[in-house]
mmCIF file of C-alpha atoms and ligand atoms in Angstrom:
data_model
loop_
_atom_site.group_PDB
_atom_site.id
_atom_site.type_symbol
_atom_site.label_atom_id
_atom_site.label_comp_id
_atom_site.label_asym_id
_atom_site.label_seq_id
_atom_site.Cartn_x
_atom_site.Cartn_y
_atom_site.Cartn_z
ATOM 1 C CA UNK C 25 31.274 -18.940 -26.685
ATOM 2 C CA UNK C 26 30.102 -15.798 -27.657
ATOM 3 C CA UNK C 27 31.521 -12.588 -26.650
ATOM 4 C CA UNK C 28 30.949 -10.727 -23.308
ATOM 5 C CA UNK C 29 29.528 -7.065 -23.475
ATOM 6 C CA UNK C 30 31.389 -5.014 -21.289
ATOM 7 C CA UNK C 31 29.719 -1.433 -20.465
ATOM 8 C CA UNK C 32 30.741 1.698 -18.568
ATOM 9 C CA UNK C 33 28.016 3.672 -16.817
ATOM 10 C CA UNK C 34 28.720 6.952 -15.945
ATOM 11 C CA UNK C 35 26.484 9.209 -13.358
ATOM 12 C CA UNK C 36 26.702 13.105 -12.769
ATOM 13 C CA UNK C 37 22.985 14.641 -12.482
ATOM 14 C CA UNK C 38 23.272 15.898 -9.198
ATOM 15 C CA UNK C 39 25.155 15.480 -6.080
ATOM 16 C CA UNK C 40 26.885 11.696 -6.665
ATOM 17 C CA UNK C 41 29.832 10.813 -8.468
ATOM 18 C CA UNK C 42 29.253 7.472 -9.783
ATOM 19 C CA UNK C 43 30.452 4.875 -12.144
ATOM 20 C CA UNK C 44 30.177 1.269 -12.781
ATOM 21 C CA UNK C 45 31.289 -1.446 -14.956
ATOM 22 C CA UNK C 46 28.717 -4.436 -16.516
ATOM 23 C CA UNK C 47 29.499 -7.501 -18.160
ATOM 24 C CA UNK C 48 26.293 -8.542 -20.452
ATOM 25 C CA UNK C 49 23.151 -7.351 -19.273
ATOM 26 C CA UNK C 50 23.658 -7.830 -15.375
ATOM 27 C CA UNK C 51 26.323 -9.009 -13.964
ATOM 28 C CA UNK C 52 27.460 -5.981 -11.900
ATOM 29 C CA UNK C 53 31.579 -5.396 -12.220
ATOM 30 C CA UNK C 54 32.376 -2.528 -10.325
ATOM 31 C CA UNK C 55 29.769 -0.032 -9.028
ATOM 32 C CA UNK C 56 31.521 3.254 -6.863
ATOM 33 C CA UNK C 57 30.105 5.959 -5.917
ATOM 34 C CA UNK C 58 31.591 8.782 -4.189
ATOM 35 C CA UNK C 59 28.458 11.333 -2.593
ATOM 36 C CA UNK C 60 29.182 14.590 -2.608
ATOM 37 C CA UNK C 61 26.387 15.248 0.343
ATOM 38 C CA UNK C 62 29.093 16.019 3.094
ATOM 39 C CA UNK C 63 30.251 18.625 0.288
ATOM 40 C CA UNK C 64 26.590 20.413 0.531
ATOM 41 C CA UNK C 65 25.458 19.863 3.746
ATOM 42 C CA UNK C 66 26.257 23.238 5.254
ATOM 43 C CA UNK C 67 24.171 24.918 2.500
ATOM 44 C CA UNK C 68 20.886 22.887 3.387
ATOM 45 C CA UNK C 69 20.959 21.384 -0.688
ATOM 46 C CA UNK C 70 23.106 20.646 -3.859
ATOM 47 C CA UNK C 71 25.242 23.503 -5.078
ATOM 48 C CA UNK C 72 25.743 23.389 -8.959
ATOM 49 C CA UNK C 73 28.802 24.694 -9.437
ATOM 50 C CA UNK C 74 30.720 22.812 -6.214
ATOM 51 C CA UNK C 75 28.819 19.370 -7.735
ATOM 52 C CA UNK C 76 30.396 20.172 -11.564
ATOM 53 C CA UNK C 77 33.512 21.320 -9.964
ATOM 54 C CA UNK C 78 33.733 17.814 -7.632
ATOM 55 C CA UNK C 79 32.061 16.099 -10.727
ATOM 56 C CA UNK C 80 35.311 16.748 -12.582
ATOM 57 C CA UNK C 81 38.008 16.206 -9.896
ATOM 58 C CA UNK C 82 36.636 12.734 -8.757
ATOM 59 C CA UNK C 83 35.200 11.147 -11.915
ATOM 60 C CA UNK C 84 38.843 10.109 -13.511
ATOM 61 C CA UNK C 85 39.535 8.336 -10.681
ATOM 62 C CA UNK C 86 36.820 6.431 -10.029
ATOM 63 C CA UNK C 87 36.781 5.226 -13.699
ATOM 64 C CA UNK C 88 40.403 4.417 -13.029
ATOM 65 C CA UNK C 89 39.524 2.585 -10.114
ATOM 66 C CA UNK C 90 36.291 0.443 -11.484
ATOM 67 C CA UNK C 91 38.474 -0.293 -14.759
ATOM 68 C CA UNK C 92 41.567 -1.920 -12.399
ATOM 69 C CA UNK C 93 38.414 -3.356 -9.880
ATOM 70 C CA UNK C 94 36.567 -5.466 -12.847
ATOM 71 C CA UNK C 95 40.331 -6.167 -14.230
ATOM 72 C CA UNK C 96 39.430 -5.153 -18.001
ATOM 73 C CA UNK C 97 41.263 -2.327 -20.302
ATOM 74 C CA UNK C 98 39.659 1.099 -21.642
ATOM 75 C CA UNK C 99 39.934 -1.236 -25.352
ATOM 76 C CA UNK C 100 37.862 -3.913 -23.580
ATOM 77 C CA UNK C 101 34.534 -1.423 -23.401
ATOM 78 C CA UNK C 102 32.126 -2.132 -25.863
ATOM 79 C CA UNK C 103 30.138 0.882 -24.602
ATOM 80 C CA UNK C 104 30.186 3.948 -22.861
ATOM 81 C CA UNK C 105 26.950 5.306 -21.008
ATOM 82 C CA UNK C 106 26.296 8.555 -19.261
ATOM 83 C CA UNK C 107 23.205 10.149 -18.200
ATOM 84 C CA UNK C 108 22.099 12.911 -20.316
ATOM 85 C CA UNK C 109 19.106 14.278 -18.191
ATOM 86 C CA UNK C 110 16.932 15.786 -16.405
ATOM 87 C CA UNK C 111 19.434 16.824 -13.650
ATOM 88 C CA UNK C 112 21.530 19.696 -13.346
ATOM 89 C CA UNK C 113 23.151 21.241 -16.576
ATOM 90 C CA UNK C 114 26.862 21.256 -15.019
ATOM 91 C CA UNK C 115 27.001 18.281 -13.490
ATOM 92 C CA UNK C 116 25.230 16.086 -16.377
ATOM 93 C CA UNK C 117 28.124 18.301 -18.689
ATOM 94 C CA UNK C 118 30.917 16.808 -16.480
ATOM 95 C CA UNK C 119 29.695 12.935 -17.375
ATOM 96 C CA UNK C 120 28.087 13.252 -20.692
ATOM 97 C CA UNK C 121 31.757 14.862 -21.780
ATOM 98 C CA UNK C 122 34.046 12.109 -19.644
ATOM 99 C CA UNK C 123 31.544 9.231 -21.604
ATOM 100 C CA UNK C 124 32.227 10.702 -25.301
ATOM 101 C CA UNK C 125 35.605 11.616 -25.094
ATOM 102 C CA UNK C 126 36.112 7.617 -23.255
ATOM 103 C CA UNK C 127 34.007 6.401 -26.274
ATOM 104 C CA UNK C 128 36.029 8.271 -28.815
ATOM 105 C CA UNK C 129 39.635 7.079 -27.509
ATOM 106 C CA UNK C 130 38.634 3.608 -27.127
ATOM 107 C CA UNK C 131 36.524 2.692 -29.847
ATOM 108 C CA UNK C 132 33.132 1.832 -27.909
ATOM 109 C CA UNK C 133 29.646 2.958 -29.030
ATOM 110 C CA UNK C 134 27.985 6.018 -26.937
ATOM 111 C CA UNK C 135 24.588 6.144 -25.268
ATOM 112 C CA UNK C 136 22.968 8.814 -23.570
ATOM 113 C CA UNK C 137 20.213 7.571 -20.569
ATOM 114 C CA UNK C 138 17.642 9.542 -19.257
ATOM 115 C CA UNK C 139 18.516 9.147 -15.570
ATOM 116 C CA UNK C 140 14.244 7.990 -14.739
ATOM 117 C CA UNK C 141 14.890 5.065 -17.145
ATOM 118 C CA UNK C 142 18.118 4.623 -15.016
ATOM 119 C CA UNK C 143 16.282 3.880 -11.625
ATOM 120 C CA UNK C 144 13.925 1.769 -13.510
ATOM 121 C CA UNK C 145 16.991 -0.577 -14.808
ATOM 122 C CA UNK C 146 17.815 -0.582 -10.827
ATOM 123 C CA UNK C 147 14.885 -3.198 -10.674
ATOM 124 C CA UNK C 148 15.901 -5.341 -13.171
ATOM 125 C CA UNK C 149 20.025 -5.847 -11.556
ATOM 126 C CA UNK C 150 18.238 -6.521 -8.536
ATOM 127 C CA UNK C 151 15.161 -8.730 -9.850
ATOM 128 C CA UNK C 152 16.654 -9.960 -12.815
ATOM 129 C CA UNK C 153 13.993 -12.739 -13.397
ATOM 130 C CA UNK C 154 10.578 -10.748 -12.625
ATOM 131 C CA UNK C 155 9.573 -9.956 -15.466
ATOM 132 C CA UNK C 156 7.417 -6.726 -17.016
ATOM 133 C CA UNK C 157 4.464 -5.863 -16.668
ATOM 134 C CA UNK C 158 4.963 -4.115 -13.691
ATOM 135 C CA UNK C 159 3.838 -0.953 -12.070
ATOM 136 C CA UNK C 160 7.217 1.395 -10.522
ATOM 137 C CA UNK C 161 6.980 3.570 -7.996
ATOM 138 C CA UNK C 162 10.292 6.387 -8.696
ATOM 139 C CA UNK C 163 10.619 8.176 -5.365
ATOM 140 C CA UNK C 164 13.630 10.232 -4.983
ATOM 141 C CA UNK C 165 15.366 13.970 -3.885
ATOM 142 C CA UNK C 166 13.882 14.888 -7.908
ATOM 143 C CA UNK C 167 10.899 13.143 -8.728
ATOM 144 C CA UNK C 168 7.985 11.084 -7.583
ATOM 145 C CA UNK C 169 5.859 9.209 -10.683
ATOM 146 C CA UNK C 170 4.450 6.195 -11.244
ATOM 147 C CA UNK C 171 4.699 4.501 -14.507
ATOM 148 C CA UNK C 172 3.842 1.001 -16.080
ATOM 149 C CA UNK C 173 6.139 -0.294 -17.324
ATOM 150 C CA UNK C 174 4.708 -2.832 -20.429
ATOM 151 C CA UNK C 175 8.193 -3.680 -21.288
ATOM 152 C CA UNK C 176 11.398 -2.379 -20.869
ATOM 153 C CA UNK C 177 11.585 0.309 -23.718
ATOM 154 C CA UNK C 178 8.005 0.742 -23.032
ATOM 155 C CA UNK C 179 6.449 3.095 -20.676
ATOM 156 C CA UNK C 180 3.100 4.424 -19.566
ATOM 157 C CA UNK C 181 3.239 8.110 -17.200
ATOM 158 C CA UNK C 182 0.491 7.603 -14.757
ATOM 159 C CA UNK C 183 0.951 10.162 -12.146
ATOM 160 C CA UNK C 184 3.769 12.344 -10.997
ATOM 161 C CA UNK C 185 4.166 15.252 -7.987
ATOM 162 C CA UNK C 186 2.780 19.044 -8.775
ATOM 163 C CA UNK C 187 4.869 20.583 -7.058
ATOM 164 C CA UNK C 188 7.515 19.075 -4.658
ATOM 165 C CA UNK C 189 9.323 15.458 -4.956
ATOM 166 C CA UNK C 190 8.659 13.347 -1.772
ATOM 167 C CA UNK C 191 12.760 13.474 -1.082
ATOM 168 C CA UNK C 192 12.555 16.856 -1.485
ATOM 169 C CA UNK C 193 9.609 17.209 0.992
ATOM 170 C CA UNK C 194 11.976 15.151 3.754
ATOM 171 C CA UNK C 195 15.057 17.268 3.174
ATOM 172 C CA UNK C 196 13.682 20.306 3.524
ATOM 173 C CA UNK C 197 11.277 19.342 6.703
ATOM 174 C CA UNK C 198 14.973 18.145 7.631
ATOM 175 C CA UNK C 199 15.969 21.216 7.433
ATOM 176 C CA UNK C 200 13.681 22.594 9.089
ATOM 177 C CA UNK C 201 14.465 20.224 12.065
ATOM 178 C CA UNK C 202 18.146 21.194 12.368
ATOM 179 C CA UNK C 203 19.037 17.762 10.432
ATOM 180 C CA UNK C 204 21.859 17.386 8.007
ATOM 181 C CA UNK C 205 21.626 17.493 4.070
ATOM 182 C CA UNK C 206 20.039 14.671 2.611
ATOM 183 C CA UNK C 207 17.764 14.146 5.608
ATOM 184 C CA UNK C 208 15.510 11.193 4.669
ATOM 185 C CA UNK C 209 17.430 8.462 6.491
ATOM 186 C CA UNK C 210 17.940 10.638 9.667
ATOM 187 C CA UNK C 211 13.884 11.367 9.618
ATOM 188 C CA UNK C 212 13.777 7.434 9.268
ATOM 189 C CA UNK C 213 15.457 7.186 12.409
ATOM 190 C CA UNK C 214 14.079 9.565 14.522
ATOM 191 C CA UNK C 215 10.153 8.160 13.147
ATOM 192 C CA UNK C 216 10.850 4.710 14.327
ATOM 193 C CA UNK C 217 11.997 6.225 17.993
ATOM 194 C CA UNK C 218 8.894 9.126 17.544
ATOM 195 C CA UNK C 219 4.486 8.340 17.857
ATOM 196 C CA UNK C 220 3.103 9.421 14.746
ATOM 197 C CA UNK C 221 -0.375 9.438 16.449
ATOM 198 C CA UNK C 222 1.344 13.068 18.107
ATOM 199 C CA UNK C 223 0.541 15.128 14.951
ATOM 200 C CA UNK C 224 -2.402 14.534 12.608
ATOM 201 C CA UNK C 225 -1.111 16.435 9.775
ATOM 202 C CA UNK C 226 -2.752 16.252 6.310
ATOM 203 C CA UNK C 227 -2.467 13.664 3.604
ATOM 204 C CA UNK C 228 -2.398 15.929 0.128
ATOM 205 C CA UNK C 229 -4.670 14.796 -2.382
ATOM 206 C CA UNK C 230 -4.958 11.333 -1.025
ATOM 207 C CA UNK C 231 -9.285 11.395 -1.662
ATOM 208 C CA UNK C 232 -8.605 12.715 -5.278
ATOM 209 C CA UNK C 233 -8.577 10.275 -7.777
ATOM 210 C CA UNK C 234 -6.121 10.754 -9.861
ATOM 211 C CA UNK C 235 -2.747 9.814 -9.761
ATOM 212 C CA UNK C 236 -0.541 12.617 -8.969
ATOM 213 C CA UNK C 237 0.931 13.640 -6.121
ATOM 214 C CA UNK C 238 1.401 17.037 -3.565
ATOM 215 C CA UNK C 239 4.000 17.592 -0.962
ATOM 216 C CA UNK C 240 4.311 20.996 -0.646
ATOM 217 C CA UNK C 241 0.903 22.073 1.415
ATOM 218 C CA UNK C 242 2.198 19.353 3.652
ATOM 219 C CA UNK C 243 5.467 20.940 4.335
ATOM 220 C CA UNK C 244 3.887 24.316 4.958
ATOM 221 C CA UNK C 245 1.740 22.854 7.308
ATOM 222 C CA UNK C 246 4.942 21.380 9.429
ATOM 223 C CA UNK C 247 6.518 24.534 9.172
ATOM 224 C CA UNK C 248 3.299 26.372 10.873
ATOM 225 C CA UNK C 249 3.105 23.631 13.341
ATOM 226 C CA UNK C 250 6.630 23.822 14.104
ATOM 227 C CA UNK C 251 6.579 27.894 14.845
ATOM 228 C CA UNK C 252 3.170 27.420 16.975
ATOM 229 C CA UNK C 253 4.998 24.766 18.725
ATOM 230 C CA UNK C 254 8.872 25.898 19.634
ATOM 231 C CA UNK C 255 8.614 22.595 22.143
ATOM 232 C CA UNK C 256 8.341 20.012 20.091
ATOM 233 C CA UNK C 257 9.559 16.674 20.090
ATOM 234 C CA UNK C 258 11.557 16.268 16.645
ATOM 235 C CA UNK C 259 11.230 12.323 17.017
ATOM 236 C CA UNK C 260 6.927 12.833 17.182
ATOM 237 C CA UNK C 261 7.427 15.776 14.135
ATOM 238 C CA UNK C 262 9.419 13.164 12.585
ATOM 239 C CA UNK C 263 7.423 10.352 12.921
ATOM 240 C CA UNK C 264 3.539 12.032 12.580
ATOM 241 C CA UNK C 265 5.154 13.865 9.065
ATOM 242 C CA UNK C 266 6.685 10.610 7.701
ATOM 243 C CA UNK C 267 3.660 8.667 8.333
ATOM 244 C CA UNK C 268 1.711 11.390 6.466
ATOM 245 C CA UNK C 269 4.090 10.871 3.063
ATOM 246 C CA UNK C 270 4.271 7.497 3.470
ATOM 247 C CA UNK C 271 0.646 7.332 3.825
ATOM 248 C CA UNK C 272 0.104 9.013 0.807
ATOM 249 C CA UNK C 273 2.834 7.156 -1.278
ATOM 250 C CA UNK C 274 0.973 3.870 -0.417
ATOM 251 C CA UNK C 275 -2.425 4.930 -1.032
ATOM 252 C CA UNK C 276 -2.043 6.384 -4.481
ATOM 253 C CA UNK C 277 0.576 3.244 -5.368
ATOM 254 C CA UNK C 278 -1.634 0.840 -4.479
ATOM 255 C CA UNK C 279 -4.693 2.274 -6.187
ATOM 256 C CA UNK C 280 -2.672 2.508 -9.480
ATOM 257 C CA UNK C 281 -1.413 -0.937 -9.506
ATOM 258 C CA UNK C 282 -5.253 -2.102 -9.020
ATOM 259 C CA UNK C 283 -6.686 0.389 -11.702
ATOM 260 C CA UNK C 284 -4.144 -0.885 -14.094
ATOM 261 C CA UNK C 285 -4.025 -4.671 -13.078
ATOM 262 C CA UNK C 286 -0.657 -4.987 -11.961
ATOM 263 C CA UNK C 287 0.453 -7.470 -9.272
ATOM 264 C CA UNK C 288 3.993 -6.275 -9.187
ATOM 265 C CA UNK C 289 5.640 -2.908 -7.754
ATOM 266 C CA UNK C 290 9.129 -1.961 -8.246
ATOM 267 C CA UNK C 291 10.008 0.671 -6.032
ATOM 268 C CA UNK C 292 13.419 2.608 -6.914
ATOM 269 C CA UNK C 293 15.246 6.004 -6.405
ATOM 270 C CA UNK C 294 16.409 7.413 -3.080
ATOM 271 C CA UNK C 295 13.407 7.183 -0.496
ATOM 272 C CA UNK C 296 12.722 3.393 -1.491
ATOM 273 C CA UNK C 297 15.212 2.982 1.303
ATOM 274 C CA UNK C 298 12.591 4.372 4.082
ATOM 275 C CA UNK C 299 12.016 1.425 6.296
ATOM 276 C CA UNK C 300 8.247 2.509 6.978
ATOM 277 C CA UNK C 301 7.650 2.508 3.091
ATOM 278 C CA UNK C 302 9.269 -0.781 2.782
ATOM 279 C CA UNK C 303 6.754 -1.928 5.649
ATOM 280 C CA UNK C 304 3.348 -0.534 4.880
ATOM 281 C CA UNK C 305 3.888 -1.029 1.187
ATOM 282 C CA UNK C 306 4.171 -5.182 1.749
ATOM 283 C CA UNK C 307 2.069 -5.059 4.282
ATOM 284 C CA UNK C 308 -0.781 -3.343 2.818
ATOM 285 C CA UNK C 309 -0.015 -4.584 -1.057
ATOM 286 C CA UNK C 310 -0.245 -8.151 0.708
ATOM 287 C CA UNK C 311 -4.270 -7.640 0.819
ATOM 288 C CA UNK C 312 -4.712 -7.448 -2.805
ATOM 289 C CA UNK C 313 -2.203 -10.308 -3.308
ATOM 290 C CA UNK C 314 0.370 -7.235 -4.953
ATOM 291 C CA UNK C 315 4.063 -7.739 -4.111
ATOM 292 C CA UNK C 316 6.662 -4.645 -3.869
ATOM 293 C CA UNK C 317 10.042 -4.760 -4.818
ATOM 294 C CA UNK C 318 12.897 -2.706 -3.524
ATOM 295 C CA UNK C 319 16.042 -3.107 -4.740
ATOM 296 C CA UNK C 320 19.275 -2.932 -2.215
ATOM 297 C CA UNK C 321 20.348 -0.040 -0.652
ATOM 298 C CA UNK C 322 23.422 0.675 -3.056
ATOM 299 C CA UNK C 323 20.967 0.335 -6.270
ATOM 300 C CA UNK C 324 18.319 2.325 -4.791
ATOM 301 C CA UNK C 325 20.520 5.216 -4.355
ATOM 302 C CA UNK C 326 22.147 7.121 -7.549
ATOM 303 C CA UNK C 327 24.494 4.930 -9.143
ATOM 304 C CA UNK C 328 26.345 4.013 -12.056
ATOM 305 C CA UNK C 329 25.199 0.495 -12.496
ATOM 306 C CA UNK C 330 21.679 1.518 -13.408
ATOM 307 C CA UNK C 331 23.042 3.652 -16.082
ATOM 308 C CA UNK C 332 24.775 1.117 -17.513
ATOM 309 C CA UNK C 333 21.861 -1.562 -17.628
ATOM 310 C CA UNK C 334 19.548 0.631 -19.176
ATOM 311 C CA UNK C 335 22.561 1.340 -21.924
ATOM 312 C CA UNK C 336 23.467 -1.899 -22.369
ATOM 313 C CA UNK C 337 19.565 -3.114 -23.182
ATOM 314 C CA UNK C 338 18.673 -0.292 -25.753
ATOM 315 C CA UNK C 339 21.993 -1.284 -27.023
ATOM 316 C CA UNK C 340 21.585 -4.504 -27.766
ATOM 317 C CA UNK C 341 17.874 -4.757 -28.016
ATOM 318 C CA UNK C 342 16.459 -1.379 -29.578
ATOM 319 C CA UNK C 343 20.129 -0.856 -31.618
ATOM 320 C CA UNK C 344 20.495 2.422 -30.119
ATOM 321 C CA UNK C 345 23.324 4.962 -30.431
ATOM 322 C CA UNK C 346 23.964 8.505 -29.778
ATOM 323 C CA UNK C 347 25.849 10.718 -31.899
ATOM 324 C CA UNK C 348 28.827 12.384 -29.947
ATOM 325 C CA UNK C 349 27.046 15.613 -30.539
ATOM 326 C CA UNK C 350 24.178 14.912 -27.383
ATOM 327 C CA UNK C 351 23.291 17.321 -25.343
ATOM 328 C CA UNK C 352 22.352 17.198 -21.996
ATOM 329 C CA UNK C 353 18.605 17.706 -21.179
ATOM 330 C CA UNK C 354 18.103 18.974 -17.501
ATOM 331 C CA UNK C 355 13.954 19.023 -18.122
ATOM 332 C CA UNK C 356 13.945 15.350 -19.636
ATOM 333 C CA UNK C 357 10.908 13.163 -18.992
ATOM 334 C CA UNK C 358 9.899 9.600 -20.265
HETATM 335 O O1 KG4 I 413 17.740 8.636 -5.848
HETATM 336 P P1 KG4 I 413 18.546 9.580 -5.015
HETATM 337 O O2 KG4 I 413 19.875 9.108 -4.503
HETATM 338 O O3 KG4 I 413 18.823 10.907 -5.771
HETATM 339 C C1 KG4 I 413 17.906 11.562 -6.607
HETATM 340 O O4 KG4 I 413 17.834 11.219 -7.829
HETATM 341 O O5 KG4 I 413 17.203 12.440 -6.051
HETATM 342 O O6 KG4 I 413 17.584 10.005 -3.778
HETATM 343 C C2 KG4 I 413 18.013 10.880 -2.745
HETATM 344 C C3 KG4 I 413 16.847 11.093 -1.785
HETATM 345 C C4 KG4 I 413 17.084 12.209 -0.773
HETATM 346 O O7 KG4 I 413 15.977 13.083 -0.760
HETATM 347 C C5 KG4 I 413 17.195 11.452 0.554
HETATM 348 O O8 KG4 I 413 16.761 12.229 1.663
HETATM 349 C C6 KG4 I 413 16.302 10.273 0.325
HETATM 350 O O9 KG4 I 413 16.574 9.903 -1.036
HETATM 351 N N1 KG4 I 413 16.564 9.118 1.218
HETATM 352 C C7 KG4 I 413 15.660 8.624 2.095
HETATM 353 C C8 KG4 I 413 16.289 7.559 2.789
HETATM 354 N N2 KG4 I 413 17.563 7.432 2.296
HETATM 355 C C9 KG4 I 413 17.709 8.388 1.333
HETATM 356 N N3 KG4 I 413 14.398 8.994 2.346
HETATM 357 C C10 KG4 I 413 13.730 8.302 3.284
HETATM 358 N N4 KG4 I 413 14.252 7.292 4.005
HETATM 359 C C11 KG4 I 413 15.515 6.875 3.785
HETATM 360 N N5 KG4 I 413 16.024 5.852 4.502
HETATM 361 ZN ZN1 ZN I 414 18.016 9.541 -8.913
#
């Protein structure tokens, strides 16, 4: 019997502490996470120094705790992952350091993952047998793109937001609402208990044809409705201003996976948890005989488990290393 592969995957690029343990390619050993959110909350989005800071005081432990939870030794690792970018320069510091210096002292190889590459990985420990092509759909607090992906390794950039991510667009609208830091499942909520018909506000760039996205013109727009409109009902805000993201999320997705021929959409990152998405996106994807994907809750969010997939395949399949001497890219795309 040949030997198991057992990887650590290590996660600092913003506000989540999180680390996991694989055995092989899939089989999920230990997956923690500790979110910092509650640590941010009272200044309306992630502080960089307070996420290094709790980056360093948490992460021992939880490797401690997913070593003794998947009942293998720090000799046991064949390979130690962290994500190297884009993210926050601190934070990604914090991990990228904890994964070498593990590495070194045990032996095991070291891999830096670009943290986009990460949620794509997400899909494959969920859907292990649906195979590429497929089209994904990365919608999260940083970034909103679509890519093909041919194979995994391979990847085709089709669109991506100008200006604001479409998790960024609900926390700040949050904000602007009185809610709590991260405020996309709150706004899920209050939508599903809200009429969406209340507001018509606009849908950016939804008649262009391109592939790229726009969230900030919307969120101006709810601000300006909000100060004309000191009465509102935040469950109708919530629900009209949802609708108008998801709207737009669907659209554009949909039209990519035609243009490109692809029957299958992975959706990953934070806001692939938003109940409406999840709705309208099979619902509407059913027409053209295109199935989504949406991986559970745990993988959608940040985690460690996706960083440790994605390791473990450019491991063993594209015989990839990093030197000890990576640095972390905050900027990094695909
Ligand atoms: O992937 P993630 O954990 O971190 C990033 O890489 O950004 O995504 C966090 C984002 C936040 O903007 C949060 O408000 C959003 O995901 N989110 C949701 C829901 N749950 C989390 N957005 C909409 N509906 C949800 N149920
Ligand atoms: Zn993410």
């Amino acid at each position: 019997m040949e030997r198991s592969i057992y990887t650590l995957g290590i996660e600092t690029s913003c506000d989540e502490t999180a680390i996991a343990i694989l055995r092989n390619e899939t089989d999920i050993l230990a997956n923690i996470v500790y979110s910092q959110a509650g640590l941010h909350a009272k200044y309306g989005g992630v502080v960089p120094e307070i996420a290094s800071r709790n980056h360093l005081r948490k992460l021992p432990y939880l490797v401690k705790e997913g070593l003794e939870h998947a009942k293998i030794k720090f000799s046991d690792l064949s390979l130690v992952a962290a994500t190297y970018g884009p993210g926050l320069v601190g934070p990604l510091l914090v991990g990228l350091s904890a994964a070498k210096g593990i590495a070194c002292g045990s032996g095991a190889a070291f891999l830096g993952v670009n943290h986009l590459e990460g949620h794509i990985f997400s899909h494959r420990l969920a859907y292990p047998t649906v195979k590429p092509p497929f089209l994904v759909l990365i919608v999260s607090g940083g970034h909103t793109s679509l890519v093909e992906v041919k194979r995994y390794g391979e990847y085709q950039p089709i669109g991506a937001t100008r200006d604001d991510a479409a998790g960024e667009v609900l926390d700040k609208v949050g904000k602007m609402l009185g809610l709590d830091y991260p405020a996309g499942k709150e706004i899920d909520k209050l939508a599903i208990a809200g009429d969406q018909s209340t507001i018509r506000f606009p849908r950016p760039m939804l008649g262009d044809t391109g592939f790229d996205f726009s969230f900030s013109g919307l969120k101006t727009a709810t601000a300006y409705y909000l100060r004309e409109n000191p009465t509102f009902k935040v469950e109708d805000v919530a629900a009209s201003f949802l609708a108008a993201v998801i709207d737009v999320l669907v659209d554009k997705t949909l039209k990519a996976a035609r243009r490109y021929k692809l029957t299958q959409i992975a959706v990953v990152g934070g806001v692939a948890a938003n109940s409406l998405l999840r709705r309208r996106l099979t619902a509407h994807g059913k027409r053209f005989g295109i199935q989504p994907f949406f991986p559970p809750l745990d993988l959608c969010t940040d985690n460690g488990a996706m960083i440790a997939a994605t390791a473990v395949f450019r491991y063993i399949h594209l015989n990839e290393q990093h030197d000890p001497s990576l640095e972390p890219a905050p900027s990094l795309e695909f």
